mmCIF file of C-alpha atoms in Angstrom:
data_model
loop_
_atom_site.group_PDB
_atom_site.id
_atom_site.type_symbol
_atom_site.label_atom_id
_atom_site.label_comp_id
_atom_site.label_asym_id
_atom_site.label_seq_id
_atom_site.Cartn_x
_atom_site.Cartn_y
_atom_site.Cartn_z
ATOM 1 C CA UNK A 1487 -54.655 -6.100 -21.962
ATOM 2 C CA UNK A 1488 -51.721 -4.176 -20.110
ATOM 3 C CA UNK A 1489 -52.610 -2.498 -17.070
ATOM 4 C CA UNK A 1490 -50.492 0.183 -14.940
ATOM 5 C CA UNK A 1491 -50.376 0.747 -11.175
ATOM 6 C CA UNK A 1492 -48.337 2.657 -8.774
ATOM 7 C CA UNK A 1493 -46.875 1.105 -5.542
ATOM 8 C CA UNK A 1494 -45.056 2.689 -2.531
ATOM 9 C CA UNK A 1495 -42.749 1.477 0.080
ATOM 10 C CA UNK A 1496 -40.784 2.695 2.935
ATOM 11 C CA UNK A 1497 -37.988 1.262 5.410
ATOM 12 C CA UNK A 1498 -35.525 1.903 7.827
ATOM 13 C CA UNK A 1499 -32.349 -0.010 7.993
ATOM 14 C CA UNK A 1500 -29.288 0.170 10.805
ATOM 15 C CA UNK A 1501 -25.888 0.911 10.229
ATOM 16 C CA UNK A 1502 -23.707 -1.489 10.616
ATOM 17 C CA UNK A 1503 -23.282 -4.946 12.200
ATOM 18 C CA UNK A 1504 -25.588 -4.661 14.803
ATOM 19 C CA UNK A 1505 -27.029 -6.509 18.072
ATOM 20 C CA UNK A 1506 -23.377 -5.698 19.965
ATOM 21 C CA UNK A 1507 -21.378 -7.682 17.341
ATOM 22 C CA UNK A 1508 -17.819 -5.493 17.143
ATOM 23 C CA UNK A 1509 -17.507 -2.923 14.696
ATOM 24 C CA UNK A 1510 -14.785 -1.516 14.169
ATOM 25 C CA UNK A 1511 -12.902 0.404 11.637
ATOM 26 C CA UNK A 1512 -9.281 2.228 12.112
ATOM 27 C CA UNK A 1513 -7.405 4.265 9.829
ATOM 28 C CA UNK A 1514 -3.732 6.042 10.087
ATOM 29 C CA UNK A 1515 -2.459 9.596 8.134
ATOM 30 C CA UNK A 1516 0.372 11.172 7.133
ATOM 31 C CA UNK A 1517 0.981 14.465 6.776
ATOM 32 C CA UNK A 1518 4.565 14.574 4.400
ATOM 33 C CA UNK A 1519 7.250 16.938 4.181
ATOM 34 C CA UNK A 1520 5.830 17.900 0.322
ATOM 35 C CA UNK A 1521 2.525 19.131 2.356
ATOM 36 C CA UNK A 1522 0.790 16.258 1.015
ATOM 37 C CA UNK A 1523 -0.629 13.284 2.675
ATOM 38 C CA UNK A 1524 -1.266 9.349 2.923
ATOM 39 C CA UNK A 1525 -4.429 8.057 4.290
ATOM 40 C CA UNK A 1526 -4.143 3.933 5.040
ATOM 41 C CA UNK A 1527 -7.188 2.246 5.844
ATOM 42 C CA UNK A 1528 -8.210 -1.409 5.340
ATOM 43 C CA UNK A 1529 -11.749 -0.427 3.836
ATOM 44 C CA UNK A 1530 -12.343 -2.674 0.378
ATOM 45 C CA UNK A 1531 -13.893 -0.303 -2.421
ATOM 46 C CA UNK A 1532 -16.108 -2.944 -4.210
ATOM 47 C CA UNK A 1533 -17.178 -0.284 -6.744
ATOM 48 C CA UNK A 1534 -18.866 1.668 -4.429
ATOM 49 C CA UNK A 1535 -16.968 4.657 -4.175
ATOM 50 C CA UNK A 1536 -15.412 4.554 -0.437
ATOM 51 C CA UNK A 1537 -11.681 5.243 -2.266
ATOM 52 C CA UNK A 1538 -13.244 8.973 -3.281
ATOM 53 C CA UNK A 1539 -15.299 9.163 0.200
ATOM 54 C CA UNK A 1540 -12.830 8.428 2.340
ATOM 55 C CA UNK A 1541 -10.109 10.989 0.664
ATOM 56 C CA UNK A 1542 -12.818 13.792 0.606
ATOM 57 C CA UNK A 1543 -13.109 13.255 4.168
ATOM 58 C CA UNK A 1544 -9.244 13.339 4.725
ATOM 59 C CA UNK A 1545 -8.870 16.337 2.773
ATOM 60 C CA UNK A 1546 -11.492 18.389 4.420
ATOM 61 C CA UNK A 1547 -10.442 17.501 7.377
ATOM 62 C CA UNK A 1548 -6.704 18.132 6.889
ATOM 63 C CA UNK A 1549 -7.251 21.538 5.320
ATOM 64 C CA UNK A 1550 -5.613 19.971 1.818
ATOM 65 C CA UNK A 1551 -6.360 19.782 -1.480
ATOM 66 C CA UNK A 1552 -7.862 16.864 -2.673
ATOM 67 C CA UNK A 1553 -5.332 16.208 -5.227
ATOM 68 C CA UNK A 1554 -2.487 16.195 -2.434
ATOM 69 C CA UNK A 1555 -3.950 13.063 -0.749
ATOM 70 C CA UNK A 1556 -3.275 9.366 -1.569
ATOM 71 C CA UNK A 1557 -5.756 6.784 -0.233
ATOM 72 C CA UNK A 1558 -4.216 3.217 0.153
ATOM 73 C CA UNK A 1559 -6.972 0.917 0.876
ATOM 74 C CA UNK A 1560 -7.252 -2.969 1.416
ATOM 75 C CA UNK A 1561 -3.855 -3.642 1.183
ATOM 76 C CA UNK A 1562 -3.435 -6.501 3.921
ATOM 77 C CA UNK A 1563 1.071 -5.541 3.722
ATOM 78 C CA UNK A 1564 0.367 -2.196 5.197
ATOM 79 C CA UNK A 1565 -3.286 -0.943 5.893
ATOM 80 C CA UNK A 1566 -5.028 -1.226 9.182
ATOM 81 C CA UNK A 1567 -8.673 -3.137 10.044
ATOM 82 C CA UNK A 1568 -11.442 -1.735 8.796
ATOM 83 C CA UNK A 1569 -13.906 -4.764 8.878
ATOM 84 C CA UNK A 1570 -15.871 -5.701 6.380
ATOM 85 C CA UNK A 1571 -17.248 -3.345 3.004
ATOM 86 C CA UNK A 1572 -20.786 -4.750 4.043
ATOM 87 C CA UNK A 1573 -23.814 -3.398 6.160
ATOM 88 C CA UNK A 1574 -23.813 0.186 5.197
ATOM 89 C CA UNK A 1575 -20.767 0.712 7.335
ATOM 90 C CA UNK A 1576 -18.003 2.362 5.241
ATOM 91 C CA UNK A 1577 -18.956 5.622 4.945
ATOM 92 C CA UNK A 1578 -19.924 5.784 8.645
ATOM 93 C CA UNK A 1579 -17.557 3.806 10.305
ATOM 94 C CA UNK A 1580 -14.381 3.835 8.327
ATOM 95 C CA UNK A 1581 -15.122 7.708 7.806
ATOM 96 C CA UNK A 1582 -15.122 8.479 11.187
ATOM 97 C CA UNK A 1583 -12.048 6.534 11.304
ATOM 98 C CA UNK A 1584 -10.593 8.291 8.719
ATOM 99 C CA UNK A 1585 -11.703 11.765 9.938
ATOM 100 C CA UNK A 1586 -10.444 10.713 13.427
ATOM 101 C CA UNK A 1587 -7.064 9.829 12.608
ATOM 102 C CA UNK A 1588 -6.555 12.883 9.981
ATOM 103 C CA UNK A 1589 -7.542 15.137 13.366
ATOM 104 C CA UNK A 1590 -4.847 13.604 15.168
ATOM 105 C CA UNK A 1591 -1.742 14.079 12.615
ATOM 106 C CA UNK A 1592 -3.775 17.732 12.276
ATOM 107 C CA UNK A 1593 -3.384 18.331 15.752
ATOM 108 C CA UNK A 1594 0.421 17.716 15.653
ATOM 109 C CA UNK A 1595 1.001 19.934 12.973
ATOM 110 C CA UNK A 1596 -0.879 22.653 14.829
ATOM 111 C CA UNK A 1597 1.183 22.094 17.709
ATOM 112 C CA UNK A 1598 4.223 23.039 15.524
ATOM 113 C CA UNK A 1599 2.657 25.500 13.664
ATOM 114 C CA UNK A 1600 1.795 27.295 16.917
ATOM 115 C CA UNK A 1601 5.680 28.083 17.525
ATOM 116 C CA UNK A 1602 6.474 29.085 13.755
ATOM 117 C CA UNK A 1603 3.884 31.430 13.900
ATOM 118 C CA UNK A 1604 4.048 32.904 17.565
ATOM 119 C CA UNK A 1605 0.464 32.025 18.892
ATOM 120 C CA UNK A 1606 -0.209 30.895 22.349
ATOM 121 C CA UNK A 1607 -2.461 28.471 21.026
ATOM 122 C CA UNK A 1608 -3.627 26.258 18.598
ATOM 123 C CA UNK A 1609 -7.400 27.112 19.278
ATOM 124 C CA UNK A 1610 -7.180 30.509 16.729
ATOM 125 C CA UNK A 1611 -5.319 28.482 13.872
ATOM 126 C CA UNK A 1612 -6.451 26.427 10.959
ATOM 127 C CA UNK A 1613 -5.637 24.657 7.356
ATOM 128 C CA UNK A 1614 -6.914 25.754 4.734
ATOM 129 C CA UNK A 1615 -6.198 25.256 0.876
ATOM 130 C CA UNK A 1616 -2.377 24.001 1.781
ATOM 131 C CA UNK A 1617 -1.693 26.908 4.292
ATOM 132 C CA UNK A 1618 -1.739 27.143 8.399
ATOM 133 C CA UNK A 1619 -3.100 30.452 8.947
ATOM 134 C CA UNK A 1620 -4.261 32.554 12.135
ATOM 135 C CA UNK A 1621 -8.271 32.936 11.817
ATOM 136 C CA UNK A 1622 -7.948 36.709 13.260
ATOM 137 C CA UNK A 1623 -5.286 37.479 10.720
ATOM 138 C CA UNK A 1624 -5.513 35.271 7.464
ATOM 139 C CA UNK A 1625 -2.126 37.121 6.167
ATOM 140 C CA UNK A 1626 -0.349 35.033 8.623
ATOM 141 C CA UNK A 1627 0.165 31.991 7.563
ATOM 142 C CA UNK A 1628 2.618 29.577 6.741
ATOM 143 C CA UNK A 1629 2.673 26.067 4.066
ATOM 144 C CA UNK A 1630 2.291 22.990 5.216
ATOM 145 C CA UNK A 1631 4.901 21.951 3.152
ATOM 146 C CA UNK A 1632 7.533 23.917 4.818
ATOM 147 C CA UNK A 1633 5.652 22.919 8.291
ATOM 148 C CA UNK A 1634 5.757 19.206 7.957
ATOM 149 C CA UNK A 1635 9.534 19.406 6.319
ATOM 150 C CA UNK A 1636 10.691 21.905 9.610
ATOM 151 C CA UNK A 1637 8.926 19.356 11.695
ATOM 152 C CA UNK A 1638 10.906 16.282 10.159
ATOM 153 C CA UNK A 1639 13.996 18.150 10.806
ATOM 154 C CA UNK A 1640 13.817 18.579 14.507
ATOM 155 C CA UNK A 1641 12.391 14.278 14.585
ATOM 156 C CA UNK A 1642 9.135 14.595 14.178
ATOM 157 C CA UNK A 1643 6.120 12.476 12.630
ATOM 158 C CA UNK A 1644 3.256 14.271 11.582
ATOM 159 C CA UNK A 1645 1.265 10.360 11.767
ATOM 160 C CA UNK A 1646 -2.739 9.991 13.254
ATOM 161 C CA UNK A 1647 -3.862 7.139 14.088
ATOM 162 C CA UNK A 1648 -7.610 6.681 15.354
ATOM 163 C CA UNK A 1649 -10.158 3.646 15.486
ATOM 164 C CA UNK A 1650 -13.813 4.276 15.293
ATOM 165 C CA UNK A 1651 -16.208 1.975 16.897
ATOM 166 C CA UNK A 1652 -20.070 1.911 15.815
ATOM 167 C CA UNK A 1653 -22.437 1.755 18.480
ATOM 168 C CA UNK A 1654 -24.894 -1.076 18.785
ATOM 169 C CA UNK A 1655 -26.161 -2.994 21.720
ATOM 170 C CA UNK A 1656 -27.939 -6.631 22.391
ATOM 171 C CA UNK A 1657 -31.486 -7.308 22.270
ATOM 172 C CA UNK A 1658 -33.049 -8.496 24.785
ATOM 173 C CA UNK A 1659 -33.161 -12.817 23.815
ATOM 174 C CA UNK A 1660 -36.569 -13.316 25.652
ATOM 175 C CA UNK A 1661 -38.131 -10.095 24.338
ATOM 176 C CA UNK A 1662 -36.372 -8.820 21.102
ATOM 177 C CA UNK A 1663 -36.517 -5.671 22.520
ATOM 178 C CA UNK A 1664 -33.205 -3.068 22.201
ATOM 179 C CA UNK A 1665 -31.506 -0.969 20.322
ATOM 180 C CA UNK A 1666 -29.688 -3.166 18.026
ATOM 181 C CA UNK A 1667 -28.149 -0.464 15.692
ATOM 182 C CA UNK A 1668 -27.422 3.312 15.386
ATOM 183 C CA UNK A 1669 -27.608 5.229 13.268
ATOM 184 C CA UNK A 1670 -30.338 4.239 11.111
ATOM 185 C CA UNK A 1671 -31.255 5.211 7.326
ATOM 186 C CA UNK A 1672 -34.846 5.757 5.752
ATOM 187 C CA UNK A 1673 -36.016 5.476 2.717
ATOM 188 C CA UNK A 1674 -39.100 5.542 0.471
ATOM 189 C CA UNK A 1675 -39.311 4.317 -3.068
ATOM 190 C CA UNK A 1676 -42.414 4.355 -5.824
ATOM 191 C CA UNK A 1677 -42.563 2.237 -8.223
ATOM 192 C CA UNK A 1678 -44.807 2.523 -11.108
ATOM 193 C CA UNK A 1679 -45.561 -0.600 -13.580
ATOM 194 C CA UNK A 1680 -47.055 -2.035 -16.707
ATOM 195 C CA UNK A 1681 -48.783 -5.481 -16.170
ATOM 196 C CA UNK A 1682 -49.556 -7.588 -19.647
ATOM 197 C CA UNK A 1683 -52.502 -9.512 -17.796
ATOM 198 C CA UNK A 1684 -52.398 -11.740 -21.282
ATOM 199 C CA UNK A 1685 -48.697 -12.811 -20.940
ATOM 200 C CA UNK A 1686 -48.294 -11.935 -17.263
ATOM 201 C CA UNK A 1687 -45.169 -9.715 -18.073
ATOM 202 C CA UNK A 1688 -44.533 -6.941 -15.457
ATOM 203 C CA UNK A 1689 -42.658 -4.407 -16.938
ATOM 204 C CA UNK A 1690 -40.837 -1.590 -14.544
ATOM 205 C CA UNK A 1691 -41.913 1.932 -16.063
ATOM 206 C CA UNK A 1692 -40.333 4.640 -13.433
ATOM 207 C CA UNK A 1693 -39.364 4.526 -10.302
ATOM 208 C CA UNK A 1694 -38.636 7.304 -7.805
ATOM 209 C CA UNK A 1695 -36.493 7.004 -4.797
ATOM 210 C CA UNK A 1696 -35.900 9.121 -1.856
ATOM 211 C CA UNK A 1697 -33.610 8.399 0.686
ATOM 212 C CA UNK A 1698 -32.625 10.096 4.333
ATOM 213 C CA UNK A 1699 -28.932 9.953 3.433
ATOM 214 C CA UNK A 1700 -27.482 12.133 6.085
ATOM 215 C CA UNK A 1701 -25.108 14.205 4.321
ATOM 216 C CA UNK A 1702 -24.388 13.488 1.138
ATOM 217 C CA UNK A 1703 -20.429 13.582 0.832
ATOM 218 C CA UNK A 1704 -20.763 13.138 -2.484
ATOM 219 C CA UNK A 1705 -23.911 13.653 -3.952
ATOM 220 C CA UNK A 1706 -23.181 11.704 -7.574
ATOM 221 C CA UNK A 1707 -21.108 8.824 -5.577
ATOM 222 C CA UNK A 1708 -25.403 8.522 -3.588
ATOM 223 C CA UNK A 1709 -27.014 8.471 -6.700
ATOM 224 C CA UNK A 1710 -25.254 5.823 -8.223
ATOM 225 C CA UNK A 1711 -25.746 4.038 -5.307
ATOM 226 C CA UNK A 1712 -29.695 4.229 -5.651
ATOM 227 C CA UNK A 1713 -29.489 3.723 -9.087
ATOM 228 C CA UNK A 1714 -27.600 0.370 -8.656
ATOM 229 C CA UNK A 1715 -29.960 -0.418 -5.314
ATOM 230 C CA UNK A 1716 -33.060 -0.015 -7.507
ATOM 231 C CA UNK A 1717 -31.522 -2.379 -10.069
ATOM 232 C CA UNK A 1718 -30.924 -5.336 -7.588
ATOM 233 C CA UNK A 1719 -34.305 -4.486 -6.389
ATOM 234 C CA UNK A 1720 -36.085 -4.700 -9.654
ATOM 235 C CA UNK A 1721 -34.209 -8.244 -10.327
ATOM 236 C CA UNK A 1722 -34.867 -8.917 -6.603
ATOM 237 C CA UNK A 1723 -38.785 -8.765 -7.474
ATOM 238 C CA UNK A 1724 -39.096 -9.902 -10.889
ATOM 239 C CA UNK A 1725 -36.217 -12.576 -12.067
ATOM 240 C CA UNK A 1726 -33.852 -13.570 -9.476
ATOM 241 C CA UNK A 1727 -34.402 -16.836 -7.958
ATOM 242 C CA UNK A 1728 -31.565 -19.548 -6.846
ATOM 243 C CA UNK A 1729 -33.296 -23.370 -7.697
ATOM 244 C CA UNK A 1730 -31.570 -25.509 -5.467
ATOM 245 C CA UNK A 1731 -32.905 -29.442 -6.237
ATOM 246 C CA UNK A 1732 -31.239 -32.251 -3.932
ATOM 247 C CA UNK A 1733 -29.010 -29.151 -2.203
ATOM 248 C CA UNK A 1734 -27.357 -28.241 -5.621
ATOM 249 C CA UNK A 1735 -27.601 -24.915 -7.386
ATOM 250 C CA UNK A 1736 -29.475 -25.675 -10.486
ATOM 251 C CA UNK A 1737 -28.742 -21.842 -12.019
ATOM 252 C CA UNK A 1738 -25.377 -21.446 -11.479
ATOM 253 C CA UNK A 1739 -24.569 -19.002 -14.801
ATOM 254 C CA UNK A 1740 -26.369 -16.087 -15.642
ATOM 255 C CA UNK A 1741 -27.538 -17.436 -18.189
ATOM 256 C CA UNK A 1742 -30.286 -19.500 -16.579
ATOM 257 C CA UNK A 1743 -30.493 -16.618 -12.756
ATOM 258 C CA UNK A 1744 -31.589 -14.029 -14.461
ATOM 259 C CA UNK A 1745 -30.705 -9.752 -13.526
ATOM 260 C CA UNK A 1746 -31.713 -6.853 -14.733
ATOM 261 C CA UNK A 1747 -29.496 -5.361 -17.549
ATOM 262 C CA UNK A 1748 -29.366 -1.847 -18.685
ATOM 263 C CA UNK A 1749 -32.086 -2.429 -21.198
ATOM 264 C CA UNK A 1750 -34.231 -3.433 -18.143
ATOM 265 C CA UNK A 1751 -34.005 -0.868 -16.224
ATOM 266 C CA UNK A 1752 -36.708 1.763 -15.564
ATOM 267 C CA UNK A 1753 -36.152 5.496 -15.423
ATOM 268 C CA UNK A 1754 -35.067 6.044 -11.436
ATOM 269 C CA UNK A 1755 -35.148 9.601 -10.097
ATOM 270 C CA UNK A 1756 -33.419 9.306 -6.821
ATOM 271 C CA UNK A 1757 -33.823 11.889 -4.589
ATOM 272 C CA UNK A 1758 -31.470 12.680 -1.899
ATOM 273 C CA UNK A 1759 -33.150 13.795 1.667
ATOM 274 C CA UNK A 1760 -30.095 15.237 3.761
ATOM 275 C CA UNK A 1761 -30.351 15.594 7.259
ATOM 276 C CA UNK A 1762 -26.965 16.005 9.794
ATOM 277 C CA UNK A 1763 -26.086 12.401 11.879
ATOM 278 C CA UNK A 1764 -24.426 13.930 15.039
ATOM 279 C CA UNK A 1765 -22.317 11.018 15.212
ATOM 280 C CA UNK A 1766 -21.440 10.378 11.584
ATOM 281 C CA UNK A 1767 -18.250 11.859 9.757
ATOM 282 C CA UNK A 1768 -19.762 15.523 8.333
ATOM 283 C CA UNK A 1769 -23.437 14.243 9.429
ATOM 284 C CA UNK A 1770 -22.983 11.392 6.548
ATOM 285 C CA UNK A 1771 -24.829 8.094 6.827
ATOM 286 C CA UNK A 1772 -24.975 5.454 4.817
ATOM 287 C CA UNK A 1773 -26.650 4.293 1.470
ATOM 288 C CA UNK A 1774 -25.633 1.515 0.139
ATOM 289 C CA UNK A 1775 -28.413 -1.841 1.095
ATOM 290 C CA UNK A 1776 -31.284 0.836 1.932
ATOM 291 C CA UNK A 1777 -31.126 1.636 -2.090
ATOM 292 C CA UNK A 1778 -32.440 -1.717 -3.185
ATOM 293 C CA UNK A 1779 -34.454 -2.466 0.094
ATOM 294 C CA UNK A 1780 -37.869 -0.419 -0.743
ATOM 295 C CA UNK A 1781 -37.815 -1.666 -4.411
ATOM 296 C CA UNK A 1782 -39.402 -4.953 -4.218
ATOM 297 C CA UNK A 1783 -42.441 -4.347 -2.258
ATOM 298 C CA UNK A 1784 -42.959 -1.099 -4.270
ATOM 299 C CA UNK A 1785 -43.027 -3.253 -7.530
ATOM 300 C CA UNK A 1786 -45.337 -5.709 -5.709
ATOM 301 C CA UNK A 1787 -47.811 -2.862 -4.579
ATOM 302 C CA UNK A 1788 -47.828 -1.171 -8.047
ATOM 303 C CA UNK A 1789 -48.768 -5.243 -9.693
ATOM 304 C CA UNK A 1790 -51.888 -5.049 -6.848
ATOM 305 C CA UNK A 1791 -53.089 -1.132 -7.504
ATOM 306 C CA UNK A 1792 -52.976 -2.483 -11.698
ATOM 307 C CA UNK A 1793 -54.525 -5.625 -11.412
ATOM 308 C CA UNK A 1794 -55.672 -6.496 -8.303
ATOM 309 C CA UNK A 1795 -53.656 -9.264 -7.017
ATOM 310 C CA UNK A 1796 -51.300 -10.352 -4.069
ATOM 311 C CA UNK A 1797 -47.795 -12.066 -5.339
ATOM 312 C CA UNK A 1798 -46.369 -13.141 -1.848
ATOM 313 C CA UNK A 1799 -43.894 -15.272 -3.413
ATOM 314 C CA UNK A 1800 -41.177 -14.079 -5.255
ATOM 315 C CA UNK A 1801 -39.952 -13.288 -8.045
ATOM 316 C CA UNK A 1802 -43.094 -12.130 -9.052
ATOM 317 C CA UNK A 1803 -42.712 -14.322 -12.709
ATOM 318 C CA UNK A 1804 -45.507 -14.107 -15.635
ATOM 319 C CA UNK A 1805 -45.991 -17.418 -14.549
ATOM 320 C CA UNK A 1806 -47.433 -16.691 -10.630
ATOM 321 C CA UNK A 1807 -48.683 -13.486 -12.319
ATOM 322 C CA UNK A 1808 -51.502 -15.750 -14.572
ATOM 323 C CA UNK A 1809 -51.898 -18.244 -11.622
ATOM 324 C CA UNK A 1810 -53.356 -15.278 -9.689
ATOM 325 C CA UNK A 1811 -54.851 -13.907 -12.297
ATOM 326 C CA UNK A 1812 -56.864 -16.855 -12.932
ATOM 327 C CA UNK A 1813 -57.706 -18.105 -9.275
ATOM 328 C CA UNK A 1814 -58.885 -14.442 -9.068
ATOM 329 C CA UNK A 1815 -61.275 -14.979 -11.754
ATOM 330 C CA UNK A 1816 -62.351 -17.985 -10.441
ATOM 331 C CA UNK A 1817 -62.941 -17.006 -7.215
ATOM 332 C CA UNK A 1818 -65.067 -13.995 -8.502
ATOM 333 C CA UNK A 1819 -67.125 -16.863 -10.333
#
């Protein structure tokens, strides 16, 4: 007989390192004499998508088009710390970098835009689309192409370069009380399943996933980050297990440790909750270990509502799916 259920489960997860550990990113940018730019940060793009990120967040903040900027990342010859492409930190801290630095080489070309265009300050001008311009009188404006290749000409660099640290303090050692991490993401998931209570096959129907991104930079870039969350999550609760005998690895292919492929996967509707993070670069958090978080106990909720059992063990295999099954039964005897 195959029964369904529906499970929910929420989290919150901090940013970054956490409990006072350093974290810190840094970045530099270029403005060139072309009126395009070079961003140089030491953030490693696993797949995630921090490449695209982090030049969205240099061209908005430089007033460029994205097509003008070129994003050198992880390259240990020429690009600056940016820590590691792990705790949810890229986006956050390696963004703020990013947006920090491209402020800087910003300000210097405002500075000699300022004289070009006769204003006694920089505080009426902006870039916009390629162009310096005076807000009060758009029709005045100049390219920053023929800025930044004036600028060369009289000996200067149009070069930012900013490091952004994450905030986090340490707990308390007798207590555990602090605030280990900032900011923090939240996320709910529901999960509903199919449980063959012959077989003890779980089967993943749907899930839907909502998660307090901040802003969403890029609002694809999030999804696919859920969508590949939920997909460690579902092999998090229902195949993955390392069997170590004698301290060996008795799994080592994936042949024998067992994910999800696409053909396992369950229809995922994420849906992205934006609020504004003061501190974050455009109000953006973080998504990335929050996706596959809430997964695993929604699964394990959804096999209870169906058929009335507690797996506390995981993965939840057919095989501890039976057992309970049957000391269930037995216990009802």
């Amino acid at each position: 007989m195959k029964k369904r259920g529906i499970g929910m489960a929420s989290i919150f997860y901090g940013t970054g390192y956490g409990n006072g550990f350093p974290d810190v990113s840094s970045a530099v940018v270029e403005i060139h004499d072309d009126g395009s730019a070079t961003v140089l940060t030491g953030a490693a793009d696993c797949g995630q998508g921090s490449n695209t990120i982090l030049t969205q967040i240099a061209a908005e903040e430089l007033g460029l088009p994205i097509e003008k900027i070129t994003l050198i990342s992880a390259d240990t010859d020429c690009t600056p710390d940016a820590g590691t492409t792990a705790a949810t930190r890229q986006t956050y801290t390696s963004g703020n970098a990013v947006k920090l630095a491209a402020a800087k080489a910003k300000k210097i070309l405002l500075d000699f835009a300022a004289g070009v265009l006769a204003v006694n300050t920089i505080d009426g001008l902006d870039v916009k689309d390629g162009y310096v311009y005076v807000k009060t009188f758009p029709q005045k404006r100049v390219a920053v192409a023929e800025l930044a290749s004036h600028a060369r000409f009289k000996g200067n660099r149009l070069i930012g370069e900013a490091s952004f640290t994450t905030h986090s303090t340490v707990v308390d050692p007798e207590t555990g009380q602090g605030a280990p991490y900032y900011p923090y993401a939240f996320a709910t998931q529901i999960a509903e399943v199919e449980v063959d209570t012959e077989t003890g096959k779980v089967e993943v129907l749907r899930i839907v996933a909502a998660h307090d991104v901040g802003r969403a930079i890029n609002r694809i870039s999030v999804e696919g980050q859920i969508q590949g969350g939920v997909a460690q999550g579902v092999g998090w609760a229902l195949t993955e297990e390392v069997e170590l005998k004698n301290g060996q690895i008795q799994n080592p292919s994936f042949t024998e440790y067992l994910i999800p492929t696409a053909m396992d996967m369950p229809e995922v509707t994420p849906v992205i909750v934006e609020t504004y993070e003061e501190t974050g670069p455009y109000g953006a958090k973080g998504v990335g270990e929050p996706a596959m978080l809430p997964t695993m106990p929604a699964i394990l909720n959804a096999i209870y509502n169906a058929i009335g059992v507690r797996i506390t063990e995981l993965p939840a295999t057919p095989e501890k799916i039976l057992k309970a099954l049957k000391e269930k039964e037995q216990s009802n005897d």
